[in-house]
Coordinates of C-alpha atoms in Angstrom, one line a residue:
X28 CA -50.4 -16.7 62.0
X29 CA -47.8 -14.3 63.6
X30 CA -46.9 -14.5 67.2
X31 CA -49.3 -12.4 69.3
X32 CA -46.4 -10.7 71.0
X33 CA -44.8 -9.6 67.7
X34 CA -48.0 -8.3 66.2
X35 CA -48.8 -6.5 69.4
X36 CA -45.5 -4.8 69.3
X37 CA -45.9 -3.8 65.7
X38 CA -49.1 -2.0 66.2
X39 CA -48.7 -0.4 69.6
X40 CA -44.9 -0.1 69.8
X41 CA -43.2 3.2 69.1
X42 CA -40.8 1.5 66.7
X43 CA -37.8 2.6 68.6
X44 CA -36.3 -0.6 69.8
X45 CA -32.9 -1.1 68.3
X46 CA -32.6 2.2 66.6
X47 CA -29.3 4.0 67.1
X48 CA -31.2 7.1 68.0
X49 CA -33.3 5.4 70.7
X50 CA -31.8 7.4 73.6
X51 CA -32.2 10.8 71.8
X52 CA -35.8 10.0 70.8
X53 CA -36.7 8.8 74.3
X54 CA -35.2 12.1 75.6
X55 CA -37.4 14.1 73.3
X56 CA -40.5 12.3 74.4
X57 CA -39.6 12.8 78.1
X58 CA -39.1 16.5 77.5
X59 CA -42.3 17.2 75.5
X60 CA -44.6 14.4 76.8
X61 CA -45.7 13.7 73.2
X62 CA -46.3 10.1 72.2
X63 CA -44.5 8.3 69.3
X64 CA -46.4 5.6 67.5
X65 CA -45.3 3.4 64.6
X66 CA -48.0 2.5 62.1
X67 CA -47.9 1.2 58.5
X68 CA -44.9 2.8 57.0
X69 CA -44.9 6.0 59.1
X70 CA -44.1 7.1 62.6
X71 CA -46.5 9.5 64.3
X72 CA -45.3 12.0 66.9
X73 CA -48.3 13.7 68.7
X74 CA -51.5 13.9 66.7
X75 CA -53.0 15.0 69.2
X76 CA -50.3 16.3 71.5
X77 CA -50.8 15.9 75.3
X78 CA -53.7 18.0 76.7
X79 CA -55.0 18.9 73.2
X80 CA -58.7 19.5 73.5
X81 CA -61.0 20.0 70.5
X82 CA -60.9 19.2 66.8
X83 CA -57.6 18.9 64.8
X84 CA -56.1 22.1 63.3
X85 CA -57.8 23.7 60.2
X86 CA -56.9 22.8 56.7
X87 CA -53.7 24.5 55.6
X88 CA -51.9 23.9 58.9
X89 CA -49.7 21.1 57.5
X90 CA -46.4 21.4 55.7
X91 CA -44.4 18.9 53.6
X92 CA -40.7 18.7 54.6
X93 CA -38.7 17.0 51.8
X94 CA -35.0 16.2 51.1
X95 CA -34.4 15.0 54.7
X96 CA -31.1 13.2 55.3
X97 CA -32.2 9.5 55.7
X98 CA -30.6 9.2 59.1
X99 CA -32.4 12.3 60.5
X100 CA -35.2 11.8 63.0
X101 CA -37.7 13.5 65.2
X102 CA -35.0 14.4 67.8
X103 CA -33.5 16.8 65.2
X104 CA -36.7 17.8 63.3
X105 CA -39.0 18.6 66.2
X106 CA -36.7 21.2 67.9
X107 CA -36.3 22.9 64.6
X108 CA -40.0 23.1 63.9
X109 CA -41.0 24.1 67.5
X110 CA -39.5 27.5 67.0
X111 CA -42.4 28.4 64.6
X112 CA -45.4 27.3 66.7
X113 CA -47.0 24.5 68.6
X114 CA -46.6 21.1 66.8
X115 CA -49.9 19.2 66.5
X116 CA -48.2 16.2 64.9
X117 CA -45.2 15.0 62.8
X118 CA -45.6 12.1 60.5
X119 CA -42.3 10.7 59.4
X120 CA -42.3 8.3 56.5
X121 CA -40.2 5.2 57.3
X122 CA -38.6 2.4 55.3
X123 CA -38.1 -1.2 56.4
X124 CA -34.5 -0.6 57.6
X125 CA -35.6 2.0 60.1
X126 CA -34.4 5.0 58.0
X127 CA -36.8 7.8 56.9
X128 CA -37.9 7.9 53.3
X129 CA -36.6 11.4 52.8
X130 CA -39.8 13.3 53.8
X131 CA -42.2 14.1 56.6
X132 CA -45.4 16.0 57.2
X133 CA -45.5 18.5 60.1
X134 CA -48.8 19.8 61.3
X135 CA -48.9 23.0 63.3
X136 CA -51.8 24.2 65.5
X137 CA -52.9 26.8 62.9
X138 CA -52.4 28.0 59.3
X139 CA -50.3 31.1 60.3
X140 CA -47.6 29.0 62.1
X141 CA -47.5 26.6 59.1
X142 CA -47.0 29.5 56.7
X143 CA -44.1 31.0 58.8
X144 CA -42.4 27.6 59.1
X145 CA -42.7 27.0 55.4
X146 CA -41.0 30.3 54.5
X147 CA -38.3 29.9 57.1
X148 CA -37.5 26.2 56.5
X149 CA -37.5 26.0 52.7
X150 CA -33.9 25.8 51.7
X151 CA -32.8 25.7 55.3
X152 CA -29.4 24.1 55.7
X153 CA -30.1 21.3 58.1
X154 CA -26.7 19.7 57.8
X155 CA -23.6 20.7 55.9
X156 CA -24.7 21.2 52.3
X157 CA -28.1 19.5 52.9
X158 CA -31.0 22.0 52.2
X159 CA -34.6 21.1 53.1
X160 CA -37.3 21.4 50.5
X161 CA -40.5 22.6 52.2
X162 CA -43.9 23.5 50.8
X163 CA -47.6 23.4 51.7
X164 CA -49.1 20.0 52.0
X165 CA -52.6 19.7 50.7
X166 CA -55.1 17.4 52.4
X167 CA -56.8 16.4 49.2
X168 CA -60.6 15.9 49.4
X169 CA -61.3 15.9 45.7
X170 CA -61.4 13.1 43.2
X171 CA -61.3 13.3 39.4
X172 CA -63.9 10.9 37.7
X173 CA -63.6 10.5 34.0
X174 CA -65.9 8.5 31.6
X175 CA -69.2 10.1 32.6
X176 CA -71.9 10.1 29.9
X177 CA -71.9 13.6 28.4
X178 CA -75.7 14.0 28.7
X179 CA -75.8 13.7 32.5
X180 CA -76.5 16.9 34.5
X181 CA -75.1 18.0 37.8
X182 CA -77.9 16.6 39.9
X183 CA -77.8 13.2 38.3
X184 CA -74.0 12.9 38.7
X185 CA -74.3 14.0 42.4
X186 CA -77.0 11.4 43.0
X187 CA -75.1 8.6 41.3
X188 CA -71.8 9.4 43.2
X189 CA -73.7 9.4 46.5
X190 CA -75.1 5.9 45.6
X191 CA -71.7 4.4 45.1
X192 CA -69.5 6.3 47.7
X193 CA -69.9 7.9 51.2
X194 CA -69.2 11.4 52.3
X195 CA -69.9 13.2 48.9
X196 CA -70.3 17.0 49.5
X197 CA -70.7 18.1 45.9
X198 CA -69.7 17.5 42.3
X199 CA -68.1 20.1 40.0
X200 CA -69.0 19.7 36.3
X201 CA -67.9 21.8 33.4
X202 CA -70.0 22.3 30.3
X203 CA -68.4 21.1 27.1
X204 CA -66.7 23.8 25.0
X205 CA -68.4 22.8 21.8
X206 CA -71.9 22.1 23.2
X207 CA -73.0 23.9 26.4
X208 CA -75.9 21.4 27.0
X209 CA -73.4 18.6 27.5
X210 CA -70.8 18.0 30.2
X211 CA -67.1 17.3 29.3
X212 CA -67.2 13.6 30.2
X213 CA -65.7 14.1 33.6
X214 CA -66.4 15.6 37.0
X215 CA -64.6 16.5 40.2
X216 CA -66.2 15.0 43.3
X217 CA -65.7 16.8 46.6
X218 CA -65.7 14.7 49.8
X219 CA -66.2 15.8 53.4
X220 CA -62.7 14.7 54.4
X221 CA -59.4 13.3 53.0
X222 CA -60.3 10.0 54.5
X223 CA -63.7 9.8 52.8
X224 CA -62.0 10.7 49.5
X225 CA -59.3 8.1 50.0
X226 CA -61.9 5.4 50.8
X227 CA -64.0 6.3 47.7
X228 CA -60.9 6.2 45.5
X229 CA -60.0 2.8 46.9
X230 CA -63.5 1.5 46.2
X231 CA -63.7 3.0 42.6
X232 CA -60.2 2.2 41.5
X233 CA -60.3 -1.5 40.7
X234 CA -62.7 -0.6 37.9
X235 CA -65.5 -3.0 38.9
X236 CA -67.9 -0.1 39.6
X237 CA -69.5 1.4 36.5
X238 CA -71.7 4.5 36.3
X239 CA -74.7 4.2 34.1
X240 CA -73.1 1.1 32.5
X241 CA -69.9 3.1 31.6
X242 CA -66.4 2.3 32.8
X243 CA -64.8 5.1 34.7
X244 CA -61.3 6.4 35.3
X245 CA -60.6 7.7 38.9
X246 CA -57.7 9.6 40.4
X247 CA -56.9 12.3 42.9
X248 CA -57.8 15.7 41.5
X249 CA -54.9 18.1 41.4
X250 CA -55.4 20.4 44.4
X251 CA -56.3 24.0 43.6
X252 CA -53.2 26.0 43.8
X253 CA -53.3 28.0 47.0
X254 CA -51.9 31.5 46.3
X255 CA -51.2 33.6 49.4
X256 CA -53.3 36.8 50.0
X257 CA -50.3 39.1 49.5
X258 CA -49.7 37.8 46.0
X259 CA -53.4 37.7 45.1
X260 CA -53.7 41.4 46.2
X261 CA -51.5 42.4 43.3
X262 CA -53.3 40.5 40.5
X263 CA -54.6 42.6 37.6
X264 CA -55.6 39.7 35.3
X265 CA -59.1 38.1 35.1
X266 CA -59.7 34.5 34.3
X267 CA -62.9 34.0 32.2
X268 CA -64.4 30.6 31.8
X269 CA -67.3 29.0 30.0
X270 CA -67.1 31.1 26.8
X271 CA -68.5 29.9 23.5
X272 CA -65.9 28.6 21.1
X273 CA -67.0 31.2 18.5
X274 CA -66.7 34.2 20.9
X275 CA -63.9 36.4 19.7
X276 CA -61.2 38.3 21.7
X277 CA -62.8 41.5 20.3
X278 CA -66.2 40.7 21.8
X279 CA -64.5 39.9 25.2
X280 CA -62.5 43.1 25.1
X281 CA -65.6 45.1 24.3
X282 CA -67.5 43.6 27.3
X283 CA -64.7 44.1 29.7
X284 CA -64.1 47.7 28.6
X285 CA -67.8 48.6 28.8
X286 CA -67.5 49.8 32.4
X287 CA -64.5 52.0 31.8
X288 CA -63.3 52.5 28.2
X289 CA -59.6 51.7 27.7
X290 CA -59.2 49.8 31.0
X291 CA -58.3 46.6 29.3
X292 CA -54.7 46.1 28.2
X293 CA -55.1 42.9 26.2
X294 CA -57.1 39.7 25.9
X295 CA -55.8 36.2 25.3
X296 CA -58.5 33.6 24.5
X297 CA -57.8 29.8 24.3
X298 CA -60.7 27.6 23.4
X299 CA -63.5 28.4 25.9
X300 CA -61.5 30.4 28.4
X301 CA -59.6 33.7 28.3
X302 CA -57.3 35.9 30.3
X303 CA -58.2 39.6 30.4
X304 CA -55.3 41.9 31.4
X305 CA -56.1 45.2 33.0
X306 CA -53.8 48.2 33.5
X307 CA -55.3 49.0 37.0
X308 CA -56.2 46.4 39.6
X309 CA -59.3 48.3 40.7
X310 CA -60.7 48.2 37.2
X311 CA -60.2 44.4 37.1
X312 CA -62.0 44.0 40.4
X313 CA -65.0 46.1 39.4
X314 CA -65.2 44.3 36.0
X315 CA -65.1 41.0 37.8
X316 CA -68.0 41.9 40.1
X317 CA -70.1 43.4 37.3
X318 CA -69.6 40.7 34.7
X319 CA -69.5 37.4 36.6
X320 CA -72.5 35.4 35.4
X321 CA -73.2 37.7 32.5
X322 CA -74.5 36.0 29.3
X323 CA -72.1 36.5 26.4
X324 CA -73.0 35.1 23.0
X325 CA -75.6 32.9 24.8
X326 CA -73.3 31.5 27.6
X327 CA -73.1 32.7 31.2
X328 CA -69.5 33.4 31.9
X329 CA -67.5 32.8 35.1
X330 CA -65.1 35.5 36.0
X331 CA -62.4 35.2 38.8
X332 CA -59.0 36.7 39.5
X333 CA -56.3 34.8 37.7
X334 CA -54.0 32.9 40.0
X335 CA -50.4 33.7 39.0
X336 CA -48.5 30.5 38.2
X337 CA -45.4 30.6 40.2
X338 CA -43.2 27.8 38.9
X339 CA -41.6 27.1 42.3
X340 CA -44.7 27.0 44.5
X341 CA -46.8 25.3 41.8
X342 CA -45.9 21.9 43.1
X343 CA -48.3 20.9 45.8
X344 CA -47.9 17.6 47.6
X345 CA -51.1 15.7 48.1
X346 CA -51.5 13.2 50.8
X347 CA -52.8 11.0 48.1
X348 CA -50.0 10.7 45.6
X349 CA -50.6 11.3 42.0
X350 CA -52.3 14.4 40.5
X351 CA -54.8 15.2 37.8
X352 CA -53.6 17.7 35.2
X353 CA -54.2 21.1 36.7
X354 CA -55.2 22.6 33.3
X355 CA -58.9 22.3 34.4
X356 CA -58.5 24.4 37.5
X357 CA -56.7 27.2 35.7
X358 CA -54.3 26.8 32.8
X359 CA -51.1 28.7 32.7
X360 CA -51.5 31.3 29.9
X361 CA -48.9 29.5 27.7
X362 CA -50.2 26.0 28.2
X363 CA -52.1 25.6 25.0
X364 CA -49.6 22.9 24.1
X365 CA -49.2 19.3 23.4
X366 CA -51.4 18.5 26.4
X367 CA -54.4 20.0 24.6
X368 CA -53.4 18.3 21.3
X369 CA -53.4 14.9 23.2
X370 CA -56.8 15.8 24.8
X371 CA -58.3 16.6 21.4
X372 CA -57.0 13.4 19.9
X373 CA -58.6 11.4 22.7
X374 CA -61.8 13.3 22.3
X375 CA -61.9 12.7 18.5
X376 CA -61.4 9.0 19.0
X377 CA -63.7 8.7 22.0
X378 CA -60.9 7.3 24.1
X379 CA -61.9 9.3 27.2
X380 CA -60.0 12.1 29.0
X381 CA -56.3 11.4 29.5
X382 CA -55.5 11.0 33.2
X383 CA -52.2 12.4 34.4
X384 CA -50.5 10.9 37.5
X385 CA -47.7 12.8 39.1
X386 CA -44.7 10.9 40.5
X387 CA -41.6 12.4 42.0
X388 CA -38.2 11.2 43.1
X389 CA -35.1 12.7 44.7
X390 CA -32.2 12.8 42.2
X391 CA -28.5 12.0 43.0
X392 CA -27.9 15.7 43.6
X393 CA -30.8 15.7 46.1
X394 CA -33.0 17.7 43.8
X395 CA -36.6 16.7 43.4
X396 CA -37.5 15.4 40.0
X397 CA -40.9 14.8 38.4
X398 CA -42.5 12.4 36.1
X399 CA -46.1 12.2 34.8
X400 CA -47.6 8.9 33.7
X401 CA -50.6 9.2 31.4
X402 CA -53.5 6.7 31.2
X403 CA -56.0 6.9 28.4
X404 CA -59.2 5.1 29.7
X405 CA -60.2 3.3 26.5
X406 CA -56.7 2.2 25.6
X407 CA -56.0 1.0 29.1
X408 CA -58.6 -1.7 28.7
X409 CA -57.7 -2.5 25.0
X410 CA -53.9 -2.6 25.3
X411 CA -53.1 -3.0 29.0
X412 CA -49.4 -3.8 28.2
X413 CA -48.6 -0.3 27.0
X414 CA -50.3 1.4 30.0
X415 CA -49.7 3.7 31.6
X416 CA -47.6 5.7 29.1
X417 CA -44.4 6.3 31.1
X418 CA -41.6 8.5 29.7
X419 CA -38.1 7.5 30.7
X420 CA -36.9 11.1 31.5
X421 CA -37.4 12.8 34.9
X422 CA -37.8 16.6 34.7
X423 CA -36.8 19.3 37.1
X424 CA -40.2 21.2 36.8
X425 CA -43.7 19.9 37.1
X426 CA -45.0 21.8 34.0
X427 CA -42.0 20.5 31.9
X428 CA -42.7 16.9 33.1
X429 CA -46.3 17.3 32.0
X430 CA -45.5 18.6 28.5
X431 CA -42.9 15.8 28.2
X432 CA -45.4 13.1 29.1
X433 CA -47.9 14.4 26.6
X434 CA -45.2 14.5 23.9
X435 CA -44.0 11.0 24.7
X436 CA -47.6 9.7 24.6
X437 CA -48.3 11.3 21.2
X438 CA -45.1 9.8 19.9
X439 CA -46.0 6.4 21.2
X440 CA -49.4 6.7 19.6
X441 CA -47.5 7.2 16.3
X442 CA -47.9 11.0 15.9
X443 CA -44.4 12.2 15.5
X444 CA -44.5 15.8 16.7
X445 CA -42.1 18.1 15.0
X446 CA -40.3 20.7 17.0
X447 CA -42.0 19.4 20.1
X448 CA -39.3 21.0 22.3
X449 CA -40.6 24.4 21.4
X450 CA -44.0 24.2 23.1
X451 CA -45.1 27.6 21.9
X452 CA -48.7 28.1 20.8
X453 CA -47.6 28.3 17.2
X454 CA -46.0 24.9 17.4
X455 CA -49.0 23.4 19.2
X456 CA -51.2 24.7 16.4
X457 CA -48.9 23.3 13.8
X458 CA -48.7 20.0 15.5
X459 CA -52.4 20.0 15.8
X460 CA -52.9 20.6 12.1
X461 CA -50.5 17.8 11.3
X462 CA -52.1 15.4 13.7
X463 CA -55.7 16.2 12.8
X464 CA -56.2 18.0 9.5
X465 CA -59.3 20.1 9.7
X466 CA -59.1 20.8 13.4

């Protein structure tokens, strides 16, 4: 039993006693009137600020500030951020020695201020030669749940998830590529808040809870990539989902050219989705409005504007660490690669959908590096000692880390992939034919 005085200090104290910066931080609090509270591994400034009335700021008002010098604190960070708007709160992640962990979350009073701060502060030189890495923080409210029986329908899955967790808003289920009457064996579950999603994840994670007598795999869903309106306003490519496997590129081109002959530049189809490139944006928009929901070869298609995959802004930090392969939200056009080979291998062996968890670290040169660990549900229970599959190499880009993890996993499973470094579609197809003759 700890001394009551100590435990009291731990919970209510501002965690400043004995820090070298104590005077500077107390000065900041006097100037602004904000409170500073220490709580499990983080220090919270504001949240809410003095005199704040009403609900917390809307989603999208929070930014992630990374690559912080370890001895930099609120007395330096707050004045810098105040220039861009009213601060609602700053959460600085702290280690046991009273240094920061290299990153903080800053919430502004609205989305616009956050966007401005993000643009201005990314690569800002905060100290000599030390550049900040700043991007949007996503308050993740969505979980990925794998291992769902393929015959279950939307309503049944929703009902079952509501039985075992609280705060479920909806479930998102995709029909299987090969058989539209079945689901793909996984669903995304949307919760009313990040907190509700985190509680649900904590409850489902130990693996004690089964759905319909099946073991399930749970993780954070990779957040949808938020692309700003300015960029989206220039897109001329449509993303078409829920196609039949046998539907050809010719058929798709014919459908999308039907409103205005010759409007389509080219079509790229991968399994049950496709990208349709238009010459003019307005033709793309009118085709989208006219054809969304249209039945093509017996399947109602979903048509949306393609989100450009910008390699720099593709990384989104979730409050929940870890991510779920983004390929389900919207694959990059070139991504028919080893990831899909691995997915098909798992499908063929009934191992369940591979679950990707994103980890990141700051390298010696202060660059952020990425690593994906892959868990394969059936193998995790059979061979816990090899799980999760963890490559030794950290990569500079998220996509690269993902491909590397898939390649490493395939190799560990004994499928030596030739020419894996060249992850072009041709290679993936060759690898696939080696790995599974008759695919």
